[in-house]
Each structure stands twice: as C-alpha cells, then as structure tokens.
XYZ file of C-alpha atoms in Angstrom:
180
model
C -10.319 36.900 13.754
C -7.115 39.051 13.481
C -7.054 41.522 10.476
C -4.134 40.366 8.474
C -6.210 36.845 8.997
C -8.972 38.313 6.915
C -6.936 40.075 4.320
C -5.147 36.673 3.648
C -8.585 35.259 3.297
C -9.489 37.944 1.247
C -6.184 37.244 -1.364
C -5.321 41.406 -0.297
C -1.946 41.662 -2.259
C 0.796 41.064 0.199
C -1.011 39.981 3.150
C -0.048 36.100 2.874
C 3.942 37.196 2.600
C 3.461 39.550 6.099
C 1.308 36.783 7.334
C 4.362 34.666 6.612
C 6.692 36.938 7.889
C 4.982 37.497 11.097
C 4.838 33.771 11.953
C 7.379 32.383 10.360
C 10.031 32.562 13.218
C 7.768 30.806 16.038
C 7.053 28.102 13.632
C 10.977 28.039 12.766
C 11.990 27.828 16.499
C 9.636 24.972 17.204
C 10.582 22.652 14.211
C 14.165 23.143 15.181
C 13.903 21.613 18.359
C 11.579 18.377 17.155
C 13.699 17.744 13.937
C 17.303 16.345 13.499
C 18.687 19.223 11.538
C 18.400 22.654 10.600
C 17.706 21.782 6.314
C 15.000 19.122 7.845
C 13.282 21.842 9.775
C 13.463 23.829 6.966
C 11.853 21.577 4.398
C 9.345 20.516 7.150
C 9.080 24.827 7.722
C 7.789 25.158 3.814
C 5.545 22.024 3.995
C 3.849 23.692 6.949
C 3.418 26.948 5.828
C 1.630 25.341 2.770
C -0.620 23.332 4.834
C -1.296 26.069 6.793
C -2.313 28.559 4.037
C -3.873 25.700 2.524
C -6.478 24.980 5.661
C -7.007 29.091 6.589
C -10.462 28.663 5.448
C -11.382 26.213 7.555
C -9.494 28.059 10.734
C -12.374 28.764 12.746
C -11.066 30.969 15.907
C -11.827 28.371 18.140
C -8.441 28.403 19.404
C -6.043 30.949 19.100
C -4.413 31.148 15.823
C -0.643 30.223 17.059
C -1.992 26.974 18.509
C -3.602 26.043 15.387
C -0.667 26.393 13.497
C 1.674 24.776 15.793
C -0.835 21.836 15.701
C -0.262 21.724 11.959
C 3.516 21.934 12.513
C 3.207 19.043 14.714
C 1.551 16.824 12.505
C 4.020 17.957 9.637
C 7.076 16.825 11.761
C 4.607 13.716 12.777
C 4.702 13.592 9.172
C 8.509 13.631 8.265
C 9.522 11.107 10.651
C 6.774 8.741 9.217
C 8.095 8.871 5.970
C 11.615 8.505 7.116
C 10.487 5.736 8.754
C 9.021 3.907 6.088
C 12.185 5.268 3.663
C 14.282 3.434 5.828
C 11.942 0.668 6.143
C 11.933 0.183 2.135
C 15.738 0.575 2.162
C 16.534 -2.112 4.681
C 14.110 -4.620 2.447
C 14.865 -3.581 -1.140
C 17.894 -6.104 -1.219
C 15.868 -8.921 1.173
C 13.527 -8.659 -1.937
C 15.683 -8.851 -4.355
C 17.545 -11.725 -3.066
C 14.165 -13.733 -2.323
C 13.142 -12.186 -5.948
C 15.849 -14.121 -7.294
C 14.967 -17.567 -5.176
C 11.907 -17.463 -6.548
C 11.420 -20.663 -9.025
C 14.702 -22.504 -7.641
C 13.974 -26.187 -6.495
C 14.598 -25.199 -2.897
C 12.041 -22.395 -2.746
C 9.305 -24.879 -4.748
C 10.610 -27.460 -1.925
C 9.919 -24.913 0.613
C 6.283 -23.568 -0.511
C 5.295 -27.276 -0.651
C 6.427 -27.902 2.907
C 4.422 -24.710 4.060
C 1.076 -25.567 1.926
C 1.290 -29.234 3.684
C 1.815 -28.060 7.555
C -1.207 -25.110 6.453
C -3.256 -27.550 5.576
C -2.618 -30.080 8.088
C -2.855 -27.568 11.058
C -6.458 -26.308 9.100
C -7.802 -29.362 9.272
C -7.203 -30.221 12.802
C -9.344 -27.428 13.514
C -13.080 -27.853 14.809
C -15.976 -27.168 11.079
C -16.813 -23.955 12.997
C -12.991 -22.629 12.588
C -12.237 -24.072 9.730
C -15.956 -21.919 8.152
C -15.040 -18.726 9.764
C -11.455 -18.846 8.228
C -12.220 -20.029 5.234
C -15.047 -16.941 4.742
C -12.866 -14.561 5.859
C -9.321 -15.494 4.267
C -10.247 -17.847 1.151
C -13.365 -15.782 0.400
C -12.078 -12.280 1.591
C -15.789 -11.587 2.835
C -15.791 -8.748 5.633
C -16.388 -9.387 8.513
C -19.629 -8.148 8.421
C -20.805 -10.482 5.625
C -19.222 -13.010 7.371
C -21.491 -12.364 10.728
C -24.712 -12.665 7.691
C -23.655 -16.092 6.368
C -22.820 -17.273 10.017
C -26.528 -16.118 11.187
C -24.055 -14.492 14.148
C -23.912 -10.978 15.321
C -20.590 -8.760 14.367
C -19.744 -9.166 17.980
C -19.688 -12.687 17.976
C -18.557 -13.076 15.049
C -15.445 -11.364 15.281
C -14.886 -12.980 18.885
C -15.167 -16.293 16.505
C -12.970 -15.162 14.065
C -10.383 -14.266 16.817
C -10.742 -17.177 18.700
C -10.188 -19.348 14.980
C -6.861 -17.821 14.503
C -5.266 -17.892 17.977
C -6.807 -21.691 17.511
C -5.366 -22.046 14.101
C -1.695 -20.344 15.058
C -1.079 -23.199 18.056
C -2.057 -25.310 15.951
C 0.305 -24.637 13.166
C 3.070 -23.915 15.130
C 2.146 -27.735 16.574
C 2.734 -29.154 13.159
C 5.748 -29.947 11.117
C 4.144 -30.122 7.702
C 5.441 -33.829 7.390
C-alpha cells in the first residue's frame, strides 16, 4: 500500500486533499467521457470521491489502487443514469396518475373494476384445484414460495415450476375470457 494511502488512513492532516489532488484528474477524464455533460461529471466527480474515501478502509491492495477507484467511478455513473432513469420514469407517470387519480370513484371506473373482477374470476376458475391452490397461496395469501412448497408437501423446485406453470396457465386463460 502506497504511502499517502496510509497517511489518509491514518487522518495525517492534508493527506486526503493531496490524495485528492493526485487522483482527481484521471477520475475527471473518465467521467467525462461516460456522462452527458461536463456539470454531470462533475456532480458524479464529488459523489465518487466520497465513496471512495468512504470505502479506503476496506481497499485491500488486491488490485491496484487506480482500478479500484475507477470501479467505484463506474458504479457512480451506473448510478446517475439509474436515477435519471427512474426521474424520468416518475415524470412521464406523475400526470397518468393524476388523471387515473381523478377517475377513481366515477361510474365508469366502478364499471370497469367490476368487468375486470368478473373475467379474474371467471378465467380462475377455469383453472385445474392444483392452479387455482398454488395461486391462491401465493397471491391471496402472500405466502413465499417457500411456505408455499411446505403446505403443498412439494419441493421448492417443484413448487416454483408449479407456480410458473399456474400463471402462464392462468394468463391464456384470462386473456381467453371476456369477463361477460
């Protein structure tokens, strides 16, 4: 382990702003080219560099200490385009929520729900006891699979090969059905 490693390790005054400084611009150069702009890399820069000082206890040498950081520096940029993701995600269905928000309770959407609890029902019971006990265990219970396999007498194994097989079963069935 390199000796300004240590002395950051050690919390020597001054050592985590040179350890900074002396890796700062590799880890700079690489977030630039995986991230849209220049103020995204640089957010994403920070968040790294406190990750990184964050898990320098746990750095163990095994690779060499550039590697490990740019692993964290991946995941961080992993990271932002997640949560842009799932920003954008929310954005695009904040107003499809609010509009069904504001169906809910109208006779059309009570008309609706009835329609779908008759075809569920009718496409449930067209399926064989078996099916119907596995689903019903698993969905109307919310046992895990697991406990599931123990009330079936059934391994895991073939009990979620049951469970699978149920809902493929269940799905041509519905879509089979017009809830009439």
């Amino acid at each position: 382990m390199e000796r300004l490693l240590r002395e950051v390790l050690a919390g020597k005054r001054g050592a985590a702003t040179r350890f900074y400084h002396q890796y700062v611009g590799i880890v700079r150069r690489y977030l630039l080219a995986k991230l849209p702009s220049e103020a995204d890399a640089e957010d994403v820069l920070q968040e790294t560099f406190l990750s990184i000082f964050d898990s320098l206890p746990l750095y163990r040498g095994e690779a060499k200490l550039e590697s490990w950081m740019m692993a964290i520096a991946r995941h961080e940029a992993a990271d932002f385009y997640r949560k842009r993701y799932v920003r954008r995600v929310v954005e695009m269905t904040s107003t499809l929520l609010e509009e069904s928000a504001e169906e809910v309770g109208t006779p059309e959407f009570e008309w609706k729900k009835k329609q779908l609890e008759r075809r569920f029902a009718q496409a449930y019971h067209q399926l064989s006891k078996q099916y119907q006990r596995v689903l019903s265990l698993r969905f109307e219970l919310g046992m895990s699979v697991k406990e599931v396999a123990i009330t079936m007498k059934m391994s895991f194994k073939a009990t979620e090969s049951l469970l699978f097989r149920a809902r493929q079963a269940f799905a041509v069935v519905y879509e089979q059905t017009d809830g009439e």
